[in-house]
mmCIF file of C-alpha atoms and ligand atoms in Angstrom:
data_model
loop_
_atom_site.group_PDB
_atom_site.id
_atom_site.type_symbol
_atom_site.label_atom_id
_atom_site.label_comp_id
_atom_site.label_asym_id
_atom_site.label_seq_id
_atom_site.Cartn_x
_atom_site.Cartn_y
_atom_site.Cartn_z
ATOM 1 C CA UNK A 1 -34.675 52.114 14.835
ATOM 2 C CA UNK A 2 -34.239 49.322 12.369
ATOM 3 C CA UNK A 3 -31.173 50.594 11.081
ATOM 4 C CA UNK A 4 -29.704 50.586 14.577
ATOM 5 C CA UNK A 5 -29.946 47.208 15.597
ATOM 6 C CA UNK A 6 -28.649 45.770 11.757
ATOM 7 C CA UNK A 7 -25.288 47.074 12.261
ATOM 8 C CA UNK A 8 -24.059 45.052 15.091
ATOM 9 C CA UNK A 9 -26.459 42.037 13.738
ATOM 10 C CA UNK A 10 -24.993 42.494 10.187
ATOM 11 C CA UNK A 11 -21.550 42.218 12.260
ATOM 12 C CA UNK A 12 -22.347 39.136 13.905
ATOM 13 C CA UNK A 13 -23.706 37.455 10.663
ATOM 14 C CA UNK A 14 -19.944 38.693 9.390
ATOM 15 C CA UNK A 15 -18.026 37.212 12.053
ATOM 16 C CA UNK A 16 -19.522 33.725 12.350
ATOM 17 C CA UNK A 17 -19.079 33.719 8.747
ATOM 18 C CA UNK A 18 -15.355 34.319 8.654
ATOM 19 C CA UNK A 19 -15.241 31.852 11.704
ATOM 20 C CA UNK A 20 -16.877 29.250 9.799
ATOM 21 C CA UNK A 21 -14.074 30.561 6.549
ATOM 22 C CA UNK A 22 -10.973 30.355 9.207
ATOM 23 C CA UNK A 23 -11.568 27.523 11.445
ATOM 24 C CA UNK A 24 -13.713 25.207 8.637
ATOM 25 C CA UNK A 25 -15.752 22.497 9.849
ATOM 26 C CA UNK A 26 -16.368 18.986 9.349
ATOM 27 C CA UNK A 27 -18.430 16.963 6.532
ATOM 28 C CA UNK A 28 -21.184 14.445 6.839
ATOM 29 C CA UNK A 29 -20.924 12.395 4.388
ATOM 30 C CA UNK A 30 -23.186 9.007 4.387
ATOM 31 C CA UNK A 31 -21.106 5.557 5.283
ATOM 32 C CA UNK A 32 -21.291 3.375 2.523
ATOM 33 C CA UNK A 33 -24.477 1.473 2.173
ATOM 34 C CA UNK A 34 -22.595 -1.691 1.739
ATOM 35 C CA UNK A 35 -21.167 -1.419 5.135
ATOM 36 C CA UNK A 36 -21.287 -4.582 7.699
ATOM 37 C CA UNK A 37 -18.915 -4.468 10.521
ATOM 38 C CA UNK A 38 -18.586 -8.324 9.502
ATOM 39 C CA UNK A 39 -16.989 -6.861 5.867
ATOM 40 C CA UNK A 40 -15.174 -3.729 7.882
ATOM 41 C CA UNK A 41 -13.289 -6.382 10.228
ATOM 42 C CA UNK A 42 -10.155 -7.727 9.788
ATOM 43 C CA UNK A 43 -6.629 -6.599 8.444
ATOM 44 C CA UNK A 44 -6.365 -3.574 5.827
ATOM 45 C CA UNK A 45 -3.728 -2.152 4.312
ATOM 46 C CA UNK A 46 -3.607 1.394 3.958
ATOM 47 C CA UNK A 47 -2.851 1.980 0.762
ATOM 48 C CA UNK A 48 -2.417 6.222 0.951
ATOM 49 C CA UNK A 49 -3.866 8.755 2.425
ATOM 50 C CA UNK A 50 -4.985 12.907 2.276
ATOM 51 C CA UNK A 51 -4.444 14.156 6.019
ATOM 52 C CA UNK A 52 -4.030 17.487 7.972
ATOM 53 C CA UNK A 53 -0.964 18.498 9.534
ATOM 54 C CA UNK A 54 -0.810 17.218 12.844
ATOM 55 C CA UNK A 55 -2.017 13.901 11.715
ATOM 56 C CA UNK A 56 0.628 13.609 9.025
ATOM 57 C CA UNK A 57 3.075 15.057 11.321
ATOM 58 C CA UNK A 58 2.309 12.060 14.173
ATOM 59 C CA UNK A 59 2.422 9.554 11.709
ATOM 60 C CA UNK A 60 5.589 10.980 9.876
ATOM 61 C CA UNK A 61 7.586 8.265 10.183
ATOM 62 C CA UNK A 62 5.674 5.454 9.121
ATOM 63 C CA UNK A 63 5.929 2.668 6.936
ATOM 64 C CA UNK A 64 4.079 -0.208 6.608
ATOM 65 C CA UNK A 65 1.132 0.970 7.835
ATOM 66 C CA UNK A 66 -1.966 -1.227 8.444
ATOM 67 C CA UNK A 67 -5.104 -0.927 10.347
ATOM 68 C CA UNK A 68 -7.299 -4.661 11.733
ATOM 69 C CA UNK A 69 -10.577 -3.570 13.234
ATOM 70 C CA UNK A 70 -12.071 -6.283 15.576
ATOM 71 C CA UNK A 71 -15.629 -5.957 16.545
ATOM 72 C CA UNK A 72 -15.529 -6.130 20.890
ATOM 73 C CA UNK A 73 -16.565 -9.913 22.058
ATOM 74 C CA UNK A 74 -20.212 -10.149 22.932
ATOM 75 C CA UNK A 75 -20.837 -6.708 21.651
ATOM 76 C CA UNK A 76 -23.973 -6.354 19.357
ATOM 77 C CA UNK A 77 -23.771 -2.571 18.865
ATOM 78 C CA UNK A 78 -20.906 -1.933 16.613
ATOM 79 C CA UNK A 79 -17.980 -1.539 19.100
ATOM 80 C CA UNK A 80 -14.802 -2.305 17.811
ATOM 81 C CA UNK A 81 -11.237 -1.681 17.941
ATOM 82 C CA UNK A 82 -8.785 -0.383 15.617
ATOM 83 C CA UNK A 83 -5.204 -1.203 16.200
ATOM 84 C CA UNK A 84 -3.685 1.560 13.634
ATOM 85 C CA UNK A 85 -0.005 -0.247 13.132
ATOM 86 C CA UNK A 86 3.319 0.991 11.413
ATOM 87 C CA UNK A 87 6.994 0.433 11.646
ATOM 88 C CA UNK A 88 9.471 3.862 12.019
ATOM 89 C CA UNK A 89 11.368 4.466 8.886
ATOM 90 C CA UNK A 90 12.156 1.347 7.455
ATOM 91 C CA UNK A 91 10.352 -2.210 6.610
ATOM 92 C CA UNK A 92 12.522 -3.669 10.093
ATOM 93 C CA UNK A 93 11.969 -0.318 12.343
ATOM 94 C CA UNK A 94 10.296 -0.443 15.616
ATOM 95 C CA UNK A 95 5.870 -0.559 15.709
ATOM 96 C CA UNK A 96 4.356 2.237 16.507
ATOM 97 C CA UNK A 97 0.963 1.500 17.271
ATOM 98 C CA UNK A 98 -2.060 2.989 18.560
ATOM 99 C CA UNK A 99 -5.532 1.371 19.360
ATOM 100 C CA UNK A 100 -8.184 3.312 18.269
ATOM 101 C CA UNK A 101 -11.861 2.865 20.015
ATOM 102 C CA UNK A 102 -14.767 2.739 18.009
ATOM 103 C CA UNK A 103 -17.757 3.568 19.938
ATOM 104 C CA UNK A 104 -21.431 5.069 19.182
ATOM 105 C CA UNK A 105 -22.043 3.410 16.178
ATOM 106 C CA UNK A 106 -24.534 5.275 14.362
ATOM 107 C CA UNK A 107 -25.946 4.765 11.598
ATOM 108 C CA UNK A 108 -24.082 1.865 10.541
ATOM 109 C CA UNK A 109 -20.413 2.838 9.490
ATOM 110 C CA UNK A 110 -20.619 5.895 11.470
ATOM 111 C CA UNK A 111 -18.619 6.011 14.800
ATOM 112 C CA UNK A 112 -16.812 8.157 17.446
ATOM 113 C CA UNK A 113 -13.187 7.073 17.707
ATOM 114 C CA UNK A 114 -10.933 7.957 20.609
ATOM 115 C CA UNK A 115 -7.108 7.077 20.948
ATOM 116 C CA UNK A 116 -6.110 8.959 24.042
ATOM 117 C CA UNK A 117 -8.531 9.281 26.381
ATOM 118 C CA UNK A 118 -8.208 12.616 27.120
ATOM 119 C CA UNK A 119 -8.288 14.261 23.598
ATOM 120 C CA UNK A 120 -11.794 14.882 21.820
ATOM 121 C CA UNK A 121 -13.172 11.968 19.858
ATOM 122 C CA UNK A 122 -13.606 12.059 16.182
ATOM 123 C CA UNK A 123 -15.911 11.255 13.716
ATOM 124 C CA UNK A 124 -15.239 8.303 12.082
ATOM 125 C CA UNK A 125 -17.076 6.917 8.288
ATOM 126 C CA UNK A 126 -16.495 4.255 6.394
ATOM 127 C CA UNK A 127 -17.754 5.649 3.190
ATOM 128 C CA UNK A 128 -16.767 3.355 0.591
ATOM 129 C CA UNK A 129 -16.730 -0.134 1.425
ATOM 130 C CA UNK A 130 -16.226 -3.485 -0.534
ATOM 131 C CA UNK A 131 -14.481 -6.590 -0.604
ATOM 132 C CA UNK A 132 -11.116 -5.551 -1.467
ATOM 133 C CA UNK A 133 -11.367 -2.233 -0.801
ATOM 134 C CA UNK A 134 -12.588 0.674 1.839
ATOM 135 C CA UNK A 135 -12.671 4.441 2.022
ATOM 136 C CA UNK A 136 -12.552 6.337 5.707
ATOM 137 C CA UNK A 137 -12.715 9.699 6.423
ATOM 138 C CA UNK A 138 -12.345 11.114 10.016
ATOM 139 C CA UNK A 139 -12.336 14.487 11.001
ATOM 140 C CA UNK A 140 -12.427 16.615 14.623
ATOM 141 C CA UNK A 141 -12.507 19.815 15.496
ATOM 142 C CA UNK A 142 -9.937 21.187 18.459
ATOM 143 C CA UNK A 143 -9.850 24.591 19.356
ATOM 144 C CA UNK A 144 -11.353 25.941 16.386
ATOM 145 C CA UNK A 145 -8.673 23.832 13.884
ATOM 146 C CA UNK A 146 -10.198 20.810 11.700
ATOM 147 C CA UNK A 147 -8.037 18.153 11.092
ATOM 148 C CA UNK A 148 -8.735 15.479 8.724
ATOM 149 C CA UNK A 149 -8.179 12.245 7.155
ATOM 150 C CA UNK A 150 -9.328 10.141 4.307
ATOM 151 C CA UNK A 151 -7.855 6.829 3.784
ATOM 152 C CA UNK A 152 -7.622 4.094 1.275
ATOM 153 C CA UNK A 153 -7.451 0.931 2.599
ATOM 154 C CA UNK A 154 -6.889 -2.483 0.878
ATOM 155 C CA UNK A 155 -6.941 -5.936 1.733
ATOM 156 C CA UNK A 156 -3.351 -6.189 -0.225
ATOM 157 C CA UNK A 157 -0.681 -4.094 0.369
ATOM 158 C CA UNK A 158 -0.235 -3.258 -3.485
ATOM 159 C CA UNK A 159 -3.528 -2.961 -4.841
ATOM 160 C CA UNK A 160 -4.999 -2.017 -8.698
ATOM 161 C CA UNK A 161 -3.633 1.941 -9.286
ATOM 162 C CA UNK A 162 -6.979 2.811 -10.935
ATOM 163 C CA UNK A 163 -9.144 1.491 -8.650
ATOM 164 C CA UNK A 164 -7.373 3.114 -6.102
ATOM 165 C CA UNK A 165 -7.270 6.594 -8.274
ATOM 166 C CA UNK A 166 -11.398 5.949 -8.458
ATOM 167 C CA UNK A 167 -11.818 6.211 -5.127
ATOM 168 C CA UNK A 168 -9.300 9.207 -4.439
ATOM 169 C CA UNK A 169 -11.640 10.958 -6.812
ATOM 170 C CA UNK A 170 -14.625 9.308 -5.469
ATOM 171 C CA UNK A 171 -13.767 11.080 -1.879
ATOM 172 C CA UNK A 172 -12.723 14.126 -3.516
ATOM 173 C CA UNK A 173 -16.255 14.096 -5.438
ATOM 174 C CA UNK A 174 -18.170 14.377 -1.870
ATOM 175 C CA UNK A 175 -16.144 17.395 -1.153
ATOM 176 C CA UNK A 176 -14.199 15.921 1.878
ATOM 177 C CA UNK A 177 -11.012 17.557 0.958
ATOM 178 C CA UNK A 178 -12.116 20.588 1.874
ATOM 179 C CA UNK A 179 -8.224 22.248 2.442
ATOM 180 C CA UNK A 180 -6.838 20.887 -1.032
ATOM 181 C CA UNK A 181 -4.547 18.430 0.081
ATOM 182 C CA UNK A 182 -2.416 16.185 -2.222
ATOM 183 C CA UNK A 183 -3.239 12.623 -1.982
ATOM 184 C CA UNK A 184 -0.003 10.658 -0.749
ATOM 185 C CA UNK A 185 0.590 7.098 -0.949
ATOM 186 C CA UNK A 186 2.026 4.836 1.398
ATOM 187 C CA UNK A 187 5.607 2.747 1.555
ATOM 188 C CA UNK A 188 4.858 -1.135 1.869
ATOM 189 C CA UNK A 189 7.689 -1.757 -0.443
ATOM 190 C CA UNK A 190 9.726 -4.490 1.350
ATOM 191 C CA UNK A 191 7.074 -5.012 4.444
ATOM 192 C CA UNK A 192 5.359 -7.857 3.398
HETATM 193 C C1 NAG B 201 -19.338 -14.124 25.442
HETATM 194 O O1 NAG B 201 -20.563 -14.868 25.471
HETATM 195 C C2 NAG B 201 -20.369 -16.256 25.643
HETATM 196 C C3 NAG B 201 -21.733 -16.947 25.490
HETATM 197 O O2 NAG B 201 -22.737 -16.216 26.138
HETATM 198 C C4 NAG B 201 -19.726 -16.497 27.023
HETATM 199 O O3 NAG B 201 -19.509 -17.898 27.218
HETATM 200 C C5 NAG B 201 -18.396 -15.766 27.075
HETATM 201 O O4 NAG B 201 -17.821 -15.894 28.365
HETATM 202 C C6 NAG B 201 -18.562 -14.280 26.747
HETATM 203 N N1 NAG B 201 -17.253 -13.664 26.656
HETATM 204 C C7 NAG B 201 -16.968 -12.506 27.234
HETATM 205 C C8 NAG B 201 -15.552 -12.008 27.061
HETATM 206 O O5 NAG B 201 -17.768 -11.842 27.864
HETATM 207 C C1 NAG B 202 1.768 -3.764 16.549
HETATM 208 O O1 NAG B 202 0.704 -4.205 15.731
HETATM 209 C C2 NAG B 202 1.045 -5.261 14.863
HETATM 210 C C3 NAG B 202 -0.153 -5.507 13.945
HETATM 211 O O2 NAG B 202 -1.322 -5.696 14.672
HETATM 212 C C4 NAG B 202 1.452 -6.493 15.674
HETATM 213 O O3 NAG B 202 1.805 -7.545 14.816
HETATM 214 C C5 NAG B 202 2.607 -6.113 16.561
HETATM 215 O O4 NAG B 202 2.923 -7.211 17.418
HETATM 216 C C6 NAG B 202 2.299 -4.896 17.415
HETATM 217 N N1 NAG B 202 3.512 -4.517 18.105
HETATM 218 C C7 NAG B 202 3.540 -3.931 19.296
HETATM 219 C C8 NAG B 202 4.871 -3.624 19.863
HETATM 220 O O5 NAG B 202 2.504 -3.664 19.897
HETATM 221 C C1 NAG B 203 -20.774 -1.306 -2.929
HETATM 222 O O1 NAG B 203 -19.892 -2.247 -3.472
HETATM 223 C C2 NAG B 203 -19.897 -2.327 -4.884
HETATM 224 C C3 NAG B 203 -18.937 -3.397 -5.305
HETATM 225 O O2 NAG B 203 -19.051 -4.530 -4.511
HETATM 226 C C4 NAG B 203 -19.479 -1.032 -5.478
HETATM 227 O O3 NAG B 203 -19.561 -1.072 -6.877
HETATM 228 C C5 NAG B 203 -20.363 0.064 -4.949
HETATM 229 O O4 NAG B 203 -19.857 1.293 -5.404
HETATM 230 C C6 NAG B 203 -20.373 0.039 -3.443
HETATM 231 N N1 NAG B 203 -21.280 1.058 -2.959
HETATM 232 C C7 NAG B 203 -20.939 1.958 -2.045
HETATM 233 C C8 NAG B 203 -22.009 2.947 -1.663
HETATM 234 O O5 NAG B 203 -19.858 1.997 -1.518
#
């Protein structure tokens, strides 16, 4: 009788396994346990970035990319905006920009962002944070594909290369890149 009903269990455990192998997932990792949204706010420059397809293929064309998070007016609970900015092609190219909304704060440094309101929010962690420099990784699951992101952002657009290469390897230590992608830095030359 046992043996009977392990087959199609034994299956299942199989399948949700290859599922989980296929499709991924995404990581937890803690926000940074310097974060403030006080330090998080204002204008960073983002100095590179490891991403997943359809995030790198969106963004594509930029150039001069920045992000300024503003906490919302009168808001006491961590909601803030993200107005993700970059110019098409070249240093003089039209903005693209898109306002991201950081909602749901919790813990501290941990939020759901949403850009269009009718795809799925993502998870959203500041995981490295200090005054020159901070680490964010974001990651969703749609349809059974996980797309991620980890950026470097600095509050100059051309910061130290080895502090920058610490914290690539830094992310890469908490296991974040979980598809092996190459780290790949981004053009400010001639923006600022
Ligand atoms: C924020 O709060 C201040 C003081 O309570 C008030 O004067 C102001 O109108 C508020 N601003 C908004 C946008 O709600
Ligand atoms: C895009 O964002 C940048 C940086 O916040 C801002 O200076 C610029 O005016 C914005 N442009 C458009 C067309 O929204
Ligand atoms: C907090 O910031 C300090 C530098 O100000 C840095 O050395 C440390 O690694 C940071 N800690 C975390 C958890 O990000």
């Amino acid at each position: 009788m046992a043996s009977k009903i392990s087959l199609p269990f034994l299956l299942i455990l199989v399948y949700s396994k290859v599922l989980v192998m296929v499709h991924g997932k995404c990581m937890s990792p803690p926000p940074s346990s310097n974060f403030t949204v006080g330090g998080y706010s204002g204008l960073w420059f983002e100095t590179g970035k490891i991403q997943t397809f359809a995030g790198a293929f969106f963004q594509r064309d930029c150039v001069c990319t920045t992000v300024e998070v503003t906490p919302e007016i009168n808001r006491t609970n961590g909601d803030s905006t993200a107005i993700n900015s970059c110019r098409k092609l070249t240093p003089q190219g039209k903005y693209l920009n898109a306002t991201g909304h950081l909602e749901n704060m919790n813990p501290p440094g941990k939020w759901k962002q949403w850009i269009f309101a009718f795809a799925p929010k993502v998870d959203y962690t500041v995981i490295y944070l200090d005054k020159d420099f901070a680490v964010e990784y974001d990651c969703s699951v749609k349809l059974g594909m996980t797309s991620y992101c980890i950026h470097i952002l600095a509050r100059v657009p051309n910061p130290d290369p080895n502090k920058v290469q610490r914290l690539v390897d830094f992310a890469e230590g908490l296991g974040l890149n979980t598809k092996q992608l190459p780290y790949k830095e981004t053009n400010h030359a001639g923006c600022w």
